[in-house]
Amino acid sequence: MNAQATALQDPRLNRPDPFTPPLGDGGFFQRDRSIHPPAHAPGYKSSVLRSPRQALLSLENSVSEITGPVFGHNDLGPLDNDLIRNYAKDGDPVGERIIVHGRVLDETGRGVPNTLVEFWQANAGGRYRHKKDTYLAPVDPNFGGCGRALTDDTGYYYFRTVKPGPYPWRNYVNSWRPAHIHFSVFGSGFAQRLITQMYFEGDPLIPVCPILTTIPDKDALDRLVAPLDLNASTPFDSLAYRFDIVLRGQRSTYFENRTAGN
Amino acid sequence: MPQPLNYLKETASQTAGPYVHIGLIPAMAGFDIFEKNFSNVLVTPNTKGERITLEGRVLDGAGSPLRDVLLEIWQANAAGRYNHPADRSVAALEQEFRGWGRAGSDFDSGLVTFETIKPGAITDKTGRKCAPHVNVWIVARGINIGLNTRLYFSDEEAANAADPVLNLIEQPARRSTLIAKRSERAGKVVYSFTINLQGPEETVFFDV
């Protein structure tokens, strides 16, 4: 029997019950790896020895993947989203004061509520407060360079900081990172876990960065660049940049009281 | 043209970089900033189950340990229940046991450790028992997108042999890359693991 004949057959002959839509399994939409940097990206030299060579084994999402850690306001302190104040010793840190804000969404466009967003960055001179960073730019005594926030019911988050500086790194002899802020995001299931970096509109180092250019898809790269958001700026105080983060979407389930999906 | 579906696209991953500790484990970067910190200790005095230490290294393609890697684990409690509303199993929930922890590797030895409990077997959607396991997520400088793998337990031979995920691995020899080996050290139970990013013993990584 060919496919056409099958399609024309009265479905009731094989299906005694009225058709109802299949129940979702709560799994996440398959990750589109073509918009992510490949594990092995020789232009970013550190990836060469740190990239698996075997094919990844695709797993149908089970309860192990659709669940993940749940965080609450009890996990955070009151200054955690204020990098201008959360390490200040005797004044404000040096640098351009900025607000970074946006929403954590999933691929269906829904906000991801109550999810933990963590961020870290270099100071205005491009130096990290890290015992392994030896760049000659000075550490800022009033800047730690990290913070975190929980998204609200709509997936919205915000924090205040100073704009990080670019810095040199050992890839090629003259490789420089564009100014960037690292982001770590959880979502509702462990399979949504994501670390990425936010860049700043107009930075001339973006097109020559060996890390950023590992991303094969131009649009995906552009989505890591936060535009200046003058409307969200605080006059005479801080500029603002907007950065939305999209996590994988999720099929609905028959479960009640879901925290994600519908 | 058909109607557009208008799905958004996932944000692209970027490496966590060498200074991931600043944001996720600031004490390892060398400073103290948050009132409350996440750690590699998942247990509290009230946690039910067998106390275990997970201890291992992540090796690069030259066989050298990564000394700037960060691992997170996500696991069920001793009864086999994840602390998340999407786990609707009847196994008992322990509100105090989050089931998640993170650890950076030692800057000299590359050793990564977690203090946790051995999780119970979980039941999948179709009612099958899945062998006890810990879900692992790995990020570091040079890792462009987080790597997902699992750790199973060497003393669960029968459960491992029946586990639907282990049985998806085509080459039986590769299944052993996910098995942490049990031993006892000074009266404590230690499960040891090695995650090989490349080479003949390359660990099985999942596209979850």
PDB file of N, CA, C and O in Angstrom, chain A residues 31 33 35-36 38 44 46 48-54 57 59 61 64-65 67-68 70-71 74-75 107 118 130-131 148 188 193 195-197 199 246 256, chain B residues 8-15 19 21-22 28-29 31 36 61 68 72 74 82 84-85 88 98 102 125 133 141-142 144 150 197-198 202 205-208:
ATOM      1  N   ARG A  31      17.736  21.132  20.455  1.00  0.00           N
ATOM      2  CA  ARG A  31      18.679  22.260  20.341  1.00  0.00           C
ATOM      3  C   ARG A  31      19.173  22.352  18.904  1.00  0.00           C
ATOM      4  O   ARG A  31      19.590  21.354  18.313  1.00  0.00           O
ATOM      5  N   ARG A  33      21.915  23.127  16.918  1.00  0.00           N
ATOM      6  CA  ARG A  33      23.353  23.316  17.150  1.00  0.00           C
ATOM      7  C   ARG A  33      24.006  24.180  16.068  1.00  0.00           C
ATOM      8  O   ARG A  33      25.135  24.609  16.246  1.00  0.00           O
ATOM      9  N   ILE A  35      23.330  27.120  15.346  1.00  0.00           N
ATOM     10  CA  ILE A  35      23.463  28.515  15.762  1.00  0.00           C
ATOM     11  C   ILE A  35      24.438  28.657  16.929  1.00  0.00           C
ATOM     12  O   ILE A  35      24.698  29.759  17.396  1.00  0.00           O
ATOM     13  N   HIS A  36      24.958  27.542  17.411  1.00  0.00           N
ATOM     14  CA  HIS A  36      25.941  27.575  18.499  1.00  0.00           C
ATOM     15  C   HIS A  36      27.338  27.398  17.934  1.00  0.00           C
ATOM     16  O   HIS A  36      27.518  26.785  16.877  1.00  0.00           O
ATOM     17  N   PRO A  38      30.696  25.554  17.244  1.00  0.00           N
ATOM     18  CA  PRO A  38      31.040  24.143  17.322  1.00  0.00           C
ATOM     19  C   PRO A  38      32.045  23.907  18.448  1.00  0.00           C
ATOM     20  O   PRO A  38      32.800  24.825  18.811  1.00  0.00           O
ATOM     21  N   TYR A  44      39.835  29.469  17.791  1.00  0.00           N
ATOM     22  CA  TYR A  44      39.877  29.643  19.242  1.00  0.00           C
ATOM     23  C   TYR A  44      40.684  28.461  19.764  1.00  0.00           C
ATOM     24  O   TYR A  44      40.174  27.364  19.940  1.00  0.00           O
ATOM     25  N   SER A  46      42.136  27.236  22.367  1.00  0.00           N
ATOM     26  CA  SER A  46      41.873  26.403  23.547  1.00  0.00           C
ATOM     27  C   SER A  46      40.843  25.326  23.272  1.00  0.00           C
ATOM     28  O   SER A  46      40.761  24.343  24.005  1.00  0.00           O
ATOM     29  N   VAL A  48      40.749  23.288  20.826  1.00  0.00           N
ATOM     30  CA  VAL A  48      41.247  22.147  20.048  1.00  0.00           C
ATOM     31  C   VAL A  48      41.371  20.891  20.906  1.00  0.00           C
ATOM     32  O   VAL A  48      40.922  19.810  20.508  1.00  0.00           O
ATOM     33  N   LEU A  49      41.977  21.010  22.085  1.00  0.00           N
ATOM     34  CA  LEU A  49      42.157  19.836  22.947  1.00  0.00           C
ATOM     35  C   LEU A  49      40.993  19.637  23.913  1.00  0.00           C
ATOM     36  O   LEU A  49      40.994  18.710  24.709  1.00  0.00           O
ATOM     37  N   ARG A  50      40.015  20.544  23.867  1.00  0.00           N
ATOM     38  CA  ARG A  50      38.940  20.484  24.850  1.00  0.00           C
ATOM     39  C   ARG A  50      37.583  20.207  24.195  1.00  0.00           C
ATOM     40  O   ARG A  50      36.534  20.496  24.788  1.00  0.00           O
ATOM     41  N   SER A  51      37.607  19.674  22.993  1.00  0.00           N
ATOM     42  CA  SER A  51      36.369  19.422  22.258  1.00  0.00           C
ATOM     43  C   SER A  51      36.208  17.929  22.016  1.00  0.00           C
ATOM     44  O   SER A  51      37.109  17.286  21.498  1.00  0.00           O
ATOM     45  N   PRO A  52      35.079  17.359  22.388  1.00  0.00           N
ATOM     46  CA  PRO A  52      34.836  15.945  22.091  1.00  0.00           C
ATOM     47  C   PRO A  52      34.892  15.686  20.596  1.00  0.00           C
ATOM     48  O   PRO A  52      34.518  16.546  19.794  1.00  0.00           O
ATOM     49  N   ARG A  53      35.356  14.507  20.210  1.00  0.00           N
ATOM     50  CA  ARG A  53      35.444  14.160  18.795  1.00  0.00           C
ATOM     51  C   ARG A  53      34.365  13.170  18.376  1.00  0.00           C
ATOM     52  O   ARG A  53      34.079  13.002  17.202  1.00  0.00           O
ATOM     53  N   GLN A  54      33.797  12.448  19.337  1.00  0.00           N
ATOM     54  CA  GLN A  54      32.709  11.531  19.015  1.00  0.00           C
ATOM     55  C   GLN A  54      31.414  12.340  18.884  1.00  0.00           C
ATOM     56  O   GLN A  54      31.291  13.424  19.445  1.00  0.00           O
ATOM     57  N   LEU A  57      25.515  11.818  21.900  1.00  0.00           N
ATOM     58  CA  LEU A  57      24.418  10.849  21.862  1.00  0.00           C
ATOM     59  C   LEU A  57      23.118  11.573  22.206  1.00  0.00           C
ATOM     60  O   LEU A  57      22.983  12.140  23.298  1.00  0.00           O
ATOM     61  N   LEU A  59      19.554  12.266  23.459  1.00  0.00           N
ATOM     62  CA  LEU A  59      18.706  11.663  24.486  1.00  0.00           C
ATOM     63  C   LEU A  59      17.326  12.280  24.424  1.00  0.00           C
ATOM     64  O   LEU A  59      17.184  13.500  24.464  1.00  0.00           O
ATOM     65  N   ASN A  61      14.336  13.611  26.179  1.00  0.00           N
ATOM     66  CA  ASN A  61      14.336  14.161  27.536  1.00  0.00           C
ATOM     67  C   ASN A  61      13.530  13.289  28.479  1.00  0.00           C
ATOM     68  O   ASN A  61      12.376  12.946  28.213  1.00  0.00           O
ATOM     69  N   SER A  64      15.085  13.462  34.238  1.00  0.00           N
ATOM     70  CA  SER A  64      16.407  13.990  34.613  1.00  0.00           C
ATOM     71  C   SER A  64      16.743  15.285  33.886  1.00  0.00           C
ATOM     72  O   SER A  64      17.526  16.092  34.379  1.00  0.00           O
ATOM     73  N   GLU A  65      16.189  15.478  32.695  1.00  0.00           N
ATOM     74  CA  GLU A  65      16.527  16.665  31.906  1.00  0.00           C
ATOM     75  C   GLU A  65      15.467  17.762  32.006  1.00  0.00           C
ATOM     76  O   GLU A  65      15.786  18.934  31.832  1.00  0.00           O
ATOM     77  N   THR A  67      13.740  18.484  34.632  1.00  0.00           N
ATOM     78  CA  THR A  67      13.815  19.092  35.951  1.00  0.00           C
ATOM     79  C   THR A  67      15.158  19.801  36.102  1.00  0.00           C
ATOM     80  O   THR A  67      16.088  19.542  35.339  1.00  0.00           O
ATOM     81  N   GLY A  68      15.242  20.656  37.082  1.00  0.00           N
ATOM     82  CA  GLY A  68      16.495  21.360  37.348  1.00  0.00           C
ATOM     83  C   GLY A  68      16.373  22.098  38.658  1.00  0.00           C
ATOM     84  O   GLY A  68      15.278  22.177  39.237  1.00  0.00           O
ATOM     85  N   VAL A  70      15.840  24.661  41.599  1.00  0.00           N
ATOM     86  CA  VAL A  70      14.930  25.786  41.816  1.00  0.00           C
ATOM     87  C   VAL A  70      15.593  26.729  42.826  1.00  0.00           C
ATOM     88  O   VAL A  70      16.079  26.290  43.867  1.00  0.00           O
ATOM     89  N   PHE A  71      15.619  28.013  42.490  1.00  0.00           N
ATOM     90  CA  PHE A  71      16.223  29.004  43.380  1.00  0.00           C
ATOM     91  C   PHE A  71      15.169  30.005  43.807  1.00  0.00           C
ATOM     92  O   PHE A  71      14.147  30.181  43.147  1.00  0.00           O
ATOM     93  N   ASN A  74      15.658  33.705  48.839  1.00  0.00           N
ATOM     94  CA  ASN A  74      16.489  33.376  49.995  1.00  0.00           C
ATOM     95  C   ASN A  74      17.926  33.058  49.613  1.00  0.00           C
ATOM     96  O   ASN A  74      18.818  33.071  50.462  1.00  0.00           O
ATOM     97  N   ASP A  75      18.148  32.723  48.341  1.00  0.00           N
ATOM     98  CA  ASP A  75      19.511  32.406  47.906  1.00  0.00           C
ATOM     99  C   ASP A  75      20.340  33.663  47.636  1.00  0.00           C
ATOM    100  O   ASP A  75      21.549  33.567  47.445  1.00  0.00           O
ATOM    101  N   GLU A 107      11.866  29.745  23.628  1.00  0.00           N
ATOM    102  CA  GLU A 107      11.729  29.873  22.178  1.00  0.00           C
ATOM    103  C   GLU A 107      10.280  30.080  21.723  1.00  0.00           C
ATOM    104  O   GLU A 107      10.041  30.420  20.571  1.00  0.00           O
ATOM    105  N   GLU A 118      23.130  34.764  36.588  1.00  0.00           N
ATOM    106  CA  GLU A 118      24.380  35.184  37.225  1.00  0.00           C
ATOM    107  C   GLU A 118      25.231  35.881  36.171  1.00  0.00           C
ATOM    108  O   GLU A 118      25.185  35.511  35.005  1.00  0.00           O
ATOM    109  N   HIS A 130      40.548  38.242  39.809  1.00  0.00           N
ATOM    110  CA  HIS A 130      40.736  36.782  39.823  1.00  0.00           C
ATOM    111  C   HIS A 130      42.215  36.519  40.023  1.00  0.00           C
ATOM    112  O   HIS A 130      43.052  37.142  39.364  1.00  0.00           O
ATOM    113  N   LYS A 131      42.529  35.604  40.895  1.00  0.00           N
ATOM    114  CA  LYS A 131      43.943  35.412  41.233  1.00  0.00           C
ATOM    115  C   LYS A 131      44.772  34.898  40.069  1.00  0.00           C
ATOM    116  O   LYS A 131      45.995  34.973  40.104  1.00  0.00           O
ATOM    117  N   ARG A 148      24.094  38.708  40.630  1.00  0.00           N
ATOM    118  CA  ARG A 148      23.074  37.738  40.227  1.00  0.00           C
ATOM    119  C   ARG A 148      21.688  38.299  40.525  1.00  0.00           C
ATOM    120  O   ARG A 148      21.535  39.202  41.351  1.00  0.00           O
ATOM    121  N   SER A 188      14.087  26.318  33.595  1.00  0.00           N
ATOM    122  CA  SER A 188      13.351  25.447  34.517  1.00  0.00           C
ATOM    123  C   SER A 188      13.879  24.017  34.509  1.00  0.00           C
ATOM    124  O   SER A 188      13.619  23.259  35.435  1.00  0.00           O
ATOM    125  N   ARG A 193      20.206  24.742  30.625  1.00  0.00           N
ATOM    126  CA  ARG A 193      21.370  25.425  31.225  1.00  0.00           C
ATOM    127  C   ARG A 193      22.214  26.056  30.127  1.00  0.00           C
ATOM    128  O   ARG A 193      22.531  25.404  29.120  1.00  0.00           O
ATOM    129  N   ILE A 195      25.453  29.096  29.336  1.00  0.00           N
ATOM    130  CA  ILE A 195      26.389  30.189  29.626  1.00  0.00           C
ATOM    131  C   ILE A 195      26.662  30.906  28.319  1.00  0.00           C
ATOM    132  O   ILE A 195      26.870  30.277  27.281  1.00  0.00           O
ATOM    133  N   THR A 196      26.631  32.240  28.369  1.00  0.00           N
ATOM    134  CA  THR A 196      26.903  33.010  27.166  1.00  0.00           C
ATOM    135  C   THR A 196      27.593  34.314  27.551  1.00  0.00           C
ATOM    136  O   THR A 196      27.984  34.510  28.709  1.00  0.00           O
ATOM    137  N   GLN A 197      27.798  35.181  26.586  1.00  0.00           N
ATOM    138  CA  GLN A 197      28.420  36.474  26.833  1.00  0.00           C
ATOM    139  C   GLN A 197      27.635  37.541  26.084  1.00  0.00           C
ATOM    140  O   GLN A 197      27.189  37.314  24.956  1.00  0.00           O
ATOM    141  N   TYR A 199      27.709  41.341  24.467  1.00  0.00           N
ATOM    142  CA  TYR A 199      28.632  42.336  23.938  1.00  0.00           C
ATOM    143  C   TYR A 199      27.893  43.670  23.786  1.00  0.00           C
ATOM    144  O   TYR A 199      26.668  43.719  23.933  1.00  0.00           O
ATOM    145  N   VAL A 246      17.359  33.995  25.246  1.00  0.00           N
ATOM    146  CA  VAL A 246      16.345  32.999  24.870  1.00  0.00           C
ATOM    147  C   VAL A 246      16.857  31.604  25.216  1.00  0.00           C
ATOM    148  O   VAL A 246      17.927  31.189  24.765  1.00  0.00           O
ATOM    149  N   GLU A 256      -0.298  19.030  35.865  1.00  0.00           N
ATOM    150  CA  GLU A 256      -0.908  20.243  36.364  1.00  0.00           C
ATOM    151  C   GLU A 256       0.160  21.057  37.100  1.00  0.00           C
ATOM    152  O   GLU A 256       1.206  20.550  37.431  1.00  0.00           O
TER     153      GLU A 256
ATOM    154  N   LEU B   8      11.200  31.979  18.562  1.00  0.00           N
ATOM    155  CA  LEU B   8      12.485  32.632  18.780  1.00  0.00           C
ATOM    156  C   LEU B   8      13.585  31.584  18.663  1.00  0.00           C
ATOM    157  O   LEU B   8      13.325  30.386  18.713  1.00  0.00           O
ATOM    158  N   LYS B   9      14.811  32.047  18.520  1.00  0.00           N
ATOM    159  CA  LYS B   9      15.965  31.150  18.465  1.00  0.00           C
ATOM    160  C   LYS B   9      16.705  31.217  19.794  1.00  0.00           C
ATOM    161  O   LYS B   9      16.867  32.305  20.370  1.00  0.00           O
ATOM    162  N   GLU B  10      17.196  30.086  20.209  1.00  0.00           N
ATOM    163  CA  GLU B  10      17.968  30.049  21.448  1.00  0.00           C
ATOM    164  C   GLU B  10      19.177  30.990  21.341  1.00  0.00           C
ATOM    165  O   GLU B  10      19.787  31.115  20.274  1.00  0.00           O
ATOM    166  N   THR B  11      19.512  31.627  22.436  1.00  0.00           N
ATOM    167  CA  THR B  11      20.727  32.441  22.486  1.00  0.00           C
ATOM    168  C   THR B  11      21.941  31.534  22.330  1.00  0.00           C
ATOM    169  O   THR B  11      22.000  30.456  22.927  1.00  0.00           O
ATOM    170  N   ALA B  12      22.916  31.987  21.524  1.00  0.00           N
ATOM    171  CA  ALA B  12      24.106  31.167  21.299  1.00  0.00           C
ATOM    172  C   ALA B  12      24.932  31.050  22.576  1.00  0.00           C
ATOM    173  O   ALA B  12      25.054  32.004  23.348  1.00  0.00           O
ATOM    174  N   SER B  13      25.511  29.890  22.764  1.00  0.00           N
ATOM    175  CA  SER B  13      26.413  29.659  23.888  1.00  0.00           C
ATOM    176  C   SER B  13      27.749  30.344  23.628  1.00  0.00           C
ATOM    177  O   SER B  13      28.151  30.538  22.475  1.00  0.00           O
ATOM    178  N   GLN B  14      28.416  30.711  24.702  1.00  0.00           N
ATOM    179  CA  GLN B  14      29.810  31.156  24.621  1.00  0.00           C
ATOM    180  C   GLN B  14      30.566  30.522  25.770  1.00  0.00           C
ATOM    181  O   GLN B  14      29.984  30.199  26.823  1.00  0.00           O
ATOM    182  N   THR B  15      31.869  30.375  25.590  1.00  0.00           N
ATOM    183  CA  THR B  15      32.673  29.744  26.632  1.00  0.00           C
ATOM    184  C   THR B  15      32.535  30.467  27.972  1.00  0.00           C
ATOM    185  O   THR B  15      32.361  31.693  28.009  1.00  0.00           O
ATOM    186  N   TYR B  19      37.915  32.636  33.856  1.00  0.00           N
ATOM    187  CA  TYR B  19      37.618  33.338  35.103  1.00  0.00           C
ATOM    188  C   TYR B  19      36.184  33.101  35.563  1.00  0.00           C
ATOM    189  O   TYR B  19      35.574  33.920  36.245  1.00  0.00           O
ATOM    190  N   HIS B  21      35.102  31.446  37.786  1.00  0.00           N
ATOM    191  CA  HIS B  21      34.953  31.425  39.249  1.00  0.00           C
ATOM    192  C   HIS B  21      34.444  32.749  39.800  1.00  0.00           C
ATOM    193  O   HIS B  21      33.749  32.760  40.806  1.00  0.00           O
ATOM    194  N   ILE B  22      34.814  33.864  39.153  1.00  0.00           N
ATOM    195  CA  ILE B  22      34.392  35.167  39.667  1.00  0.00           C
ATOM    196  C   ILE B  22      32.884  35.190  39.861  1.00  0.00           C
ATOM    197  O   ILE B  22      32.372  35.582  40.904  1.00  0.00           O
ATOM    198  N   MET B  28      36.855  31.011  44.999  1.00  0.00           N
ATOM    199  CA  MET B  28      37.971  30.415  44.259  1.00  0.00           C
ATOM    200  C   MET B  28      38.746  31.467  43.472  1.00  0.00           C
ATOM    201  O   MET B  28      39.937  31.293  43.201  1.00  0.00           O
ATOM    202  N   ALA B  29      38.065  32.543  43.081  1.00  0.00           N
ATOM    203  CA  ALA B  29      38.761  33.627  42.393  1.00  0.00           C
ATOM    204  C   ALA B  29      39.616  34.421  43.362  1.00  0.00           C
ATOM    205  O   ALA B  29      40.511  35.157  42.954  1.00  0.00           O
ATOM    206  N   PHE B  31      38.163  36.111  46.402  1.00  0.00           N
ATOM    207  CA  PHE B  31      37.505  37.167  47.175  1.00  0.00           C
ATOM    208  C   PHE B  31      36.139  36.714  47.670  1.00  0.00           C
ATOM    209  O   PHE B  31      35.598  35.703  47.231  1.00  0.00           O
ATOM    210  N   LYS B  36      25.496  34.731  50.611  1.00  0.00           N
ATOM    211  CA  LYS B  36      25.212  33.295  50.487  1.00  0.00           C
ATOM    212  C   LYS B  36      25.861  32.776  49.220  1.00  0.00           C
ATOM    213  O   LYS B  36      25.766  33.413  48.171  1.00  0.00           O
ATOM    214  N   GLY B  61      42.589  16.487  25.510  1.00  0.00           N
ATOM    215  CA  GLY B  61      43.024  15.542  24.487  1.00  0.00           C
ATOM    216  C   GLY B  61      44.477  15.130  24.604  1.00  0.00           C
ATOM    217  O   GLY B  61      44.904  14.160  23.973  1.00  0.00           O
ATOM    218  N   ASP B  68      40.923  24.537  35.237  1.00  0.00           N
ATOM    219  CA  ASP B  68      40.023  25.697  35.314  1.00  0.00           C
ATOM    220  C   ASP B  68      38.612  25.312  34.883  1.00  0.00           C
ATOM    221  O   ASP B  68      37.881  26.120  34.342  1.00  0.00           O
ATOM    222  N   GLU B  72      28.770  21.177  37.266  1.00  0.00           N
ATOM    223  CA  GLU B  72      27.564  21.198  38.078  1.00  0.00           C
ATOM    224  C   GLU B  72      26.928  19.820  38.012  1.00  0.00           C
ATOM    225  O   GLU B  72      26.998  19.148  36.976  1.00  0.00           O
ATOM    226  N   TRP B  74      23.308  17.555  39.038  1.00  0.00           N
ATOM    227  CA  TRP B  74      21.859  17.623  39.311  1.00  0.00           C
ATOM    228  C   TRP B  74      21.397  16.191  39.528  1.00  0.00           C
ATOM    229  O   TRP B  74      21.643  15.327  38.684  1.00  0.00           O
ATOM    230  N   TYR B  82      13.373  14.014  42.135  1.00  0.00           N
ATOM    231  CA  TYR B  82      14.003  15.309  41.920  1.00  0.00           C
ATOM    232  C   TYR B  82      13.198  16.388  42.633  1.00  0.00           C
ATOM    233  O   TYR B  82      11.959  16.343  42.649  1.00  0.00           O
ATOM    234  N   HIS B  84      11.771  19.177  42.077  1.00  0.00           N
ATOM    235  CA  HIS B  84      11.282  20.049  41.007  1.00  0.00           C
ATOM    236  C   HIS B  84       9.834  19.661  40.713  1.00  0.00           C
ATOM    237  O   HIS B  84       9.506  18.471  40.709  1.00  0.00           O
ATOM    238  N   PRO B  85       8.969  20.651  40.439  1.00  0.00           N
ATOM    239  CA  PRO B  85       7.546  20.320  40.254  1.00  0.00           C
ATOM    240  C   PRO B  85       7.250  19.409  39.066  1.00  0.00           C
ATOM    241  O   PRO B  85       6.197  18.765  39.039  1.00  0.00           O
ATOM    242  N   ARG B  88       6.758  14.142  38.965  1.00  0.00           N
ATOM    243  CA  ARG B  88       5.482  13.809  39.592  1.00  0.00           C
ATOM    244  C   ARG B  88       5.470  12.394  40.131  1.00  0.00           C
ATOM    245  O   ARG B  88       4.411  11.799  40.332  1.00  0.00           O
ATOM    246  N   ARG B  98      18.211  20.200  47.724  1.00  0.00           N
ATOM    247  CA  ARG B  98      17.987  20.788  46.399  1.00  0.00           C
ATOM    248  C   ARG B  98      18.418  19.835  45.300  1.00  0.00           C
ATOM    249  O   ARG B  98      17.831  19.791  44.229  1.00  0.00           O
ATOM    250  N   ARG B 102      27.727  22.857  42.581  1.00  0.00           N
ATOM    251  CA  ARG B 102      28.739  23.203  41.582  1.00  0.00           C
ATOM    252  C   ARG B 102      30.115  23.182  42.242  1.00  0.00           C
ATOM    253  O   ARG B 102      30.244  23.441  43.434  1.00  0.00           O
ATOM    254  N   LYS B 125       9.015   7.917  32.195  1.00  0.00           N
ATOM    255  CA  LYS B 125       7.621   8.133  31.788  1.00  0.00           C
ATOM    256  C   LYS B 125       6.866   6.845  31.547  1.00  0.00           C
ATOM    257  O   LYS B 125       5.682   6.752  31.751  1.00  0.00           O
ATOM    258  N   HIS B 133      21.709   7.710  38.970  1.00  0.00           N
ATOM    259  CA  HIS B 133      22.723   8.465  38.241  1.00  0.00           C
ATOM    260  C   HIS B 133      22.700   9.918  38.659  1.00  0.00           C
ATOM    261  O   HIS B 133      21.720  10.411  39.226  1.00  0.00           O
ATOM    262  N   ARG B 141      37.043  27.354  29.962  1.00  0.00           N
ATOM    263  CA  ARG B 141      37.769  27.938  28.840  1.00  0.00           C
ATOM    264  C   ARG B 141      37.949  26.863  27.773  1.00  0.00           C
ATOM    265  O   ARG B 141      38.274  25.713  28.083  1.00  0.00           O
ATOM    266  N   GLY B 142      37.721  27.200  26.528  1.00  0.00           N
ATOM    267  CA  GLY B 142      37.922  26.231  25.451  1.00  0.00           C
ATOM    268  C   GLY B 142      36.731  25.320  25.199  1.00  0.00           C
ATOM    269  O   GLY B 142      36.718  24.593  24.219  1.00  0.00           O
ATOM    270  N   ASN B 144      33.075  25.488  24.140  1.00  0.00           N
ATOM    271  CA  ASN B 144      32.211  26.515  23.563  1.00  0.00           C
ATOM    272  C   ASN B 144      30.755  26.384  23.971  1.00  0.00           C
ATOM    273  O   ASN B 144      30.020  27.356  23.969  1.00  0.00           O
ATOM    274  N   ARG B 150      26.650  11.913  32.274  1.00  0.00           N
ATOM    275  CA  ARG B 150      26.059  11.354  33.487  1.00  0.00           C
ATOM    276  C   ARG B 150      27.104  10.532  34.206  1.00  0.00           C
ATOM    277  O   ARG B 150      28.029  10.025  33.571  1.00  0.00           O
ATOM    278  N   LEU B 197      37.850  14.217  27.515  1.00  0.00           N
ATOM    279  CA  LEU B 197      37.222  15.011  26.457  1.00  0.00           C
ATOM    280  C   LEU B 197      37.512  14.432  25.075  1.00  0.00           C
ATOM    281  O   LEU B 197      36.757  14.691  24.129  1.00  0.00           O
ATOM    282  N   GLN B 198      38.621  13.725  24.960  1.00  0.00           N
ATOM    283  CA  GLN B 198      38.994  13.123  23.673  1.00  0.00           C
ATOM    284  C   GLN B 198      39.716  11.808  23.938  1.00  0.00           C
ATOM    285  O   GLN B 198      39.981  11.445  25.076  1.00  0.00           O
ATOM    286  N   GLU B 202      37.302   8.393  25.279  1.00  0.00           N
ATOM    287  CA  GLU B 202      36.441   9.582  25.326  1.00  0.00           C
ATOM    288  C   GLU B 202      35.104   9.271  25.992  1.00  0.00           C
ATOM    289  O   GLU B 202      34.422   8.306  25.655  1.00  0.00           O
ATOM    290  N   PHE B 205      29.188  11.892  25.760  1.00  0.00           N
ATOM    291  CA  PHE B 205      28.479  13.150  26.047  1.00  0.00           C
ATOM    292  C   PHE B 205      27.138  13.117  25.327  1.00  0.00           C
ATOM    293  O   PHE B 205      27.011  12.530  24.247  1.00  0.00           O
ATOM    294  N   PHE B 206      26.177  13.767  25.936  1.00  0.00           N
ATOM    295  CA  PHE B 206      24.808  13.698  25.431  1.00  0.00           C
ATOM    296  C   PHE B 206      24.364  15.017  24.818  1.00  0.00           C
ATOM    297  O   PHE B 206      24.741  16.095  25.283  1.00  0.00           O
ATOM    298  N   ASP B 207      23.547  14.910  23.791  1.00  0.00           N
ATOM    299  CA  ASP B 207      22.785  16.048  23.300  1.00  0.00           C
ATOM    300  C   ASP B 207      21.417  15.908  23.946  1.00  0.00           C
ATOM    301  O   ASP B 207      20.578  15.140  23.475  1.00  0.00           O
ATOM    302  N   VAL B 208      21.210  16.611  25.033  1.00  0.00           N
ATOM    303  CA  VAL B 208      19.965  16.440  25.782  1.00  0.00           C
ATOM    304  C   VAL B 208      18.898  17.406  25.275  1.00  0.00           C
ATOM    305  O   VAL B 208      17.853  17.516  25.801  1.00  0.00           O
TER     306      VAL B 208
END
